[in-house]
Amino acid sequence: MPMQRNIRPMWWHGRFRGCGYRITAPREAILDVLSKSDDHLSAEEIYIKVHTYYPAVGLTTIYRTLDILANMGLIFKFDFGDSRARYELSEGPKGKKHHHHLICTNCNRIIDYADFIDEEIKLLEQTEKGLLKKYNFKSTNHLIQFYGLCEKCQ
Amino acid sequence: MPMQRNIRPMWWHGRFRGCGYRITAPREAILDVLSKSDDHLSAEEIYIKVHTYYPAVGLTTIYRTLDILANMGLIFKFDFGDSRARYELSEGPKGKKHHHHLICTNCNRIIDYADFIDEEIKLLEQTEKGLLKKYNFKSTNHLIQFYGLCEKCQ
DNA sequence: CTCTTATTGATAATGATTTCCATTCTTAAT
DNA sequence: ATTAAGAATGGAAATCATTATCAATAAGAG
Ligand SMILES: [Mn+2]
Ligand SMILES: [Mn+2]
Ligand SMILES: [Zn+2]
Ligand SMILES: [Zn+2]
């Protein structure tokens, strides 16, 4: 019995095909879960959510798909220090916009932070430009996290 | 046969005692390795280096000690995406000064980057101040990494 | 519809980090 | 210097997230 499938082509189908990947039910389910969540989900959390709709999908496929998505740049893979990778849809058609993270070292809460100051963005670009000159390092991305205590934990 | 021990009190002894920890040969060896290295060492790499002088020290002790040191703030624990934690002496009496990292996504080389622009430091402080007001998040530390291609890999 | 082969899921394997626990060593008090 | 209390250690076993295998299945081009 083939899985129930959404007929309508999704925003990512083109990009997926372009890379030579096939559109499959597990992949649709995983992207569906990711696009409907505001959290930073682990592979197992995604597995559990997908599992409620498609019990047939295995954890292995979750890992495999996440790997593909991360390599394609559709999702970001993070390490927040809880010994498991966490994933989040990257910026794009359906993704939230670029942001940084505040991490509470006490309760491990992750807070998205996107209200950058203009200067903040400007300086970041300036810095990347500087890195190119000083180290001849061509930066394509950056990771910025602040560690400290959240409102509740102070 | 007790291990050979350096009699002279080291810079970190006081801080160590203050936390109620004992000064032991394995701990001295580990801090010695860390302070003599410019790299971002993994637990096993440290184990191997320590092992050449003190074959009796076990890998378990390396992990335990690194955990203590990280909690005390004497070292930083990093994840550079190669599925093992990497450690580096933090700033301080014998540590190098605060810096950020450039990570080559092709050859995995890690480059320390410390020549900040004045504005860069100023803005960072400003940002942390802003986070306190907007999110009531008291930042005590930050992690900044740039991903891209190093000189050789472009 | 048919065929090629990418994809999948169950299971086993991996590998870094932890847990256990009996033994050893550090250190404060004699 | 001796002693005693318990912190620290190391080797082996256990965890646990992530990968590798491989036979079975299903996507999609023709
Ligand atoms: Mn986020
Ligand atoms: Mn460094
Ligand atoms: Zn908190
Ligand atoms: Zn490189």
XYZ file of N, CA and C in Angstrom, chain A residues 21 34 47 51 54 64 73 86 109 115 128 148:
36
model
N 17.266 14.282 -7.234
C 16.603 13.497 -6.188
C 15.150 13.243 -6.539
N 9.114 19.915 9.267
C 10.054 21.018 9.461
C 9.408 22.370 9.195
N 11.355 12.239 13.673
C 10.914 10.861 13.458
C 9.576 10.612 14.134
N 6.139 9.940 12.330
C 5.613 8.614 12.633
C 4.109 8.608 12.899
N 2.863 8.707 9.284
C 3.395 7.640 8.455
C 4.235 6.694 9.301
N 18.993 10.187 6.760
C 19.445 10.334 5.385
C 18.891 11.597 4.741
N 21.354 22.891 1.510
C 21.185 24.215 2.099
C 19.743 24.553 2.435
N 20.490 19.260 15.861
C 19.150 19.860 15.777
C 19.039 20.608 14.457
N 17.132 26.541 27.004
C 16.189 27.112 26.063
C 16.944 27.807 24.930
N 16.160 40.478 15.262
C 16.052 41.933 15.142
C 17.426 42.572 15.233
N 33.413 40.069 7.122
C 33.651 39.015 6.133
C 34.567 39.516 5.023
N 24.233 32.410 27.913
C 23.963 33.166 29.127
C 22.715 32.666 29.816
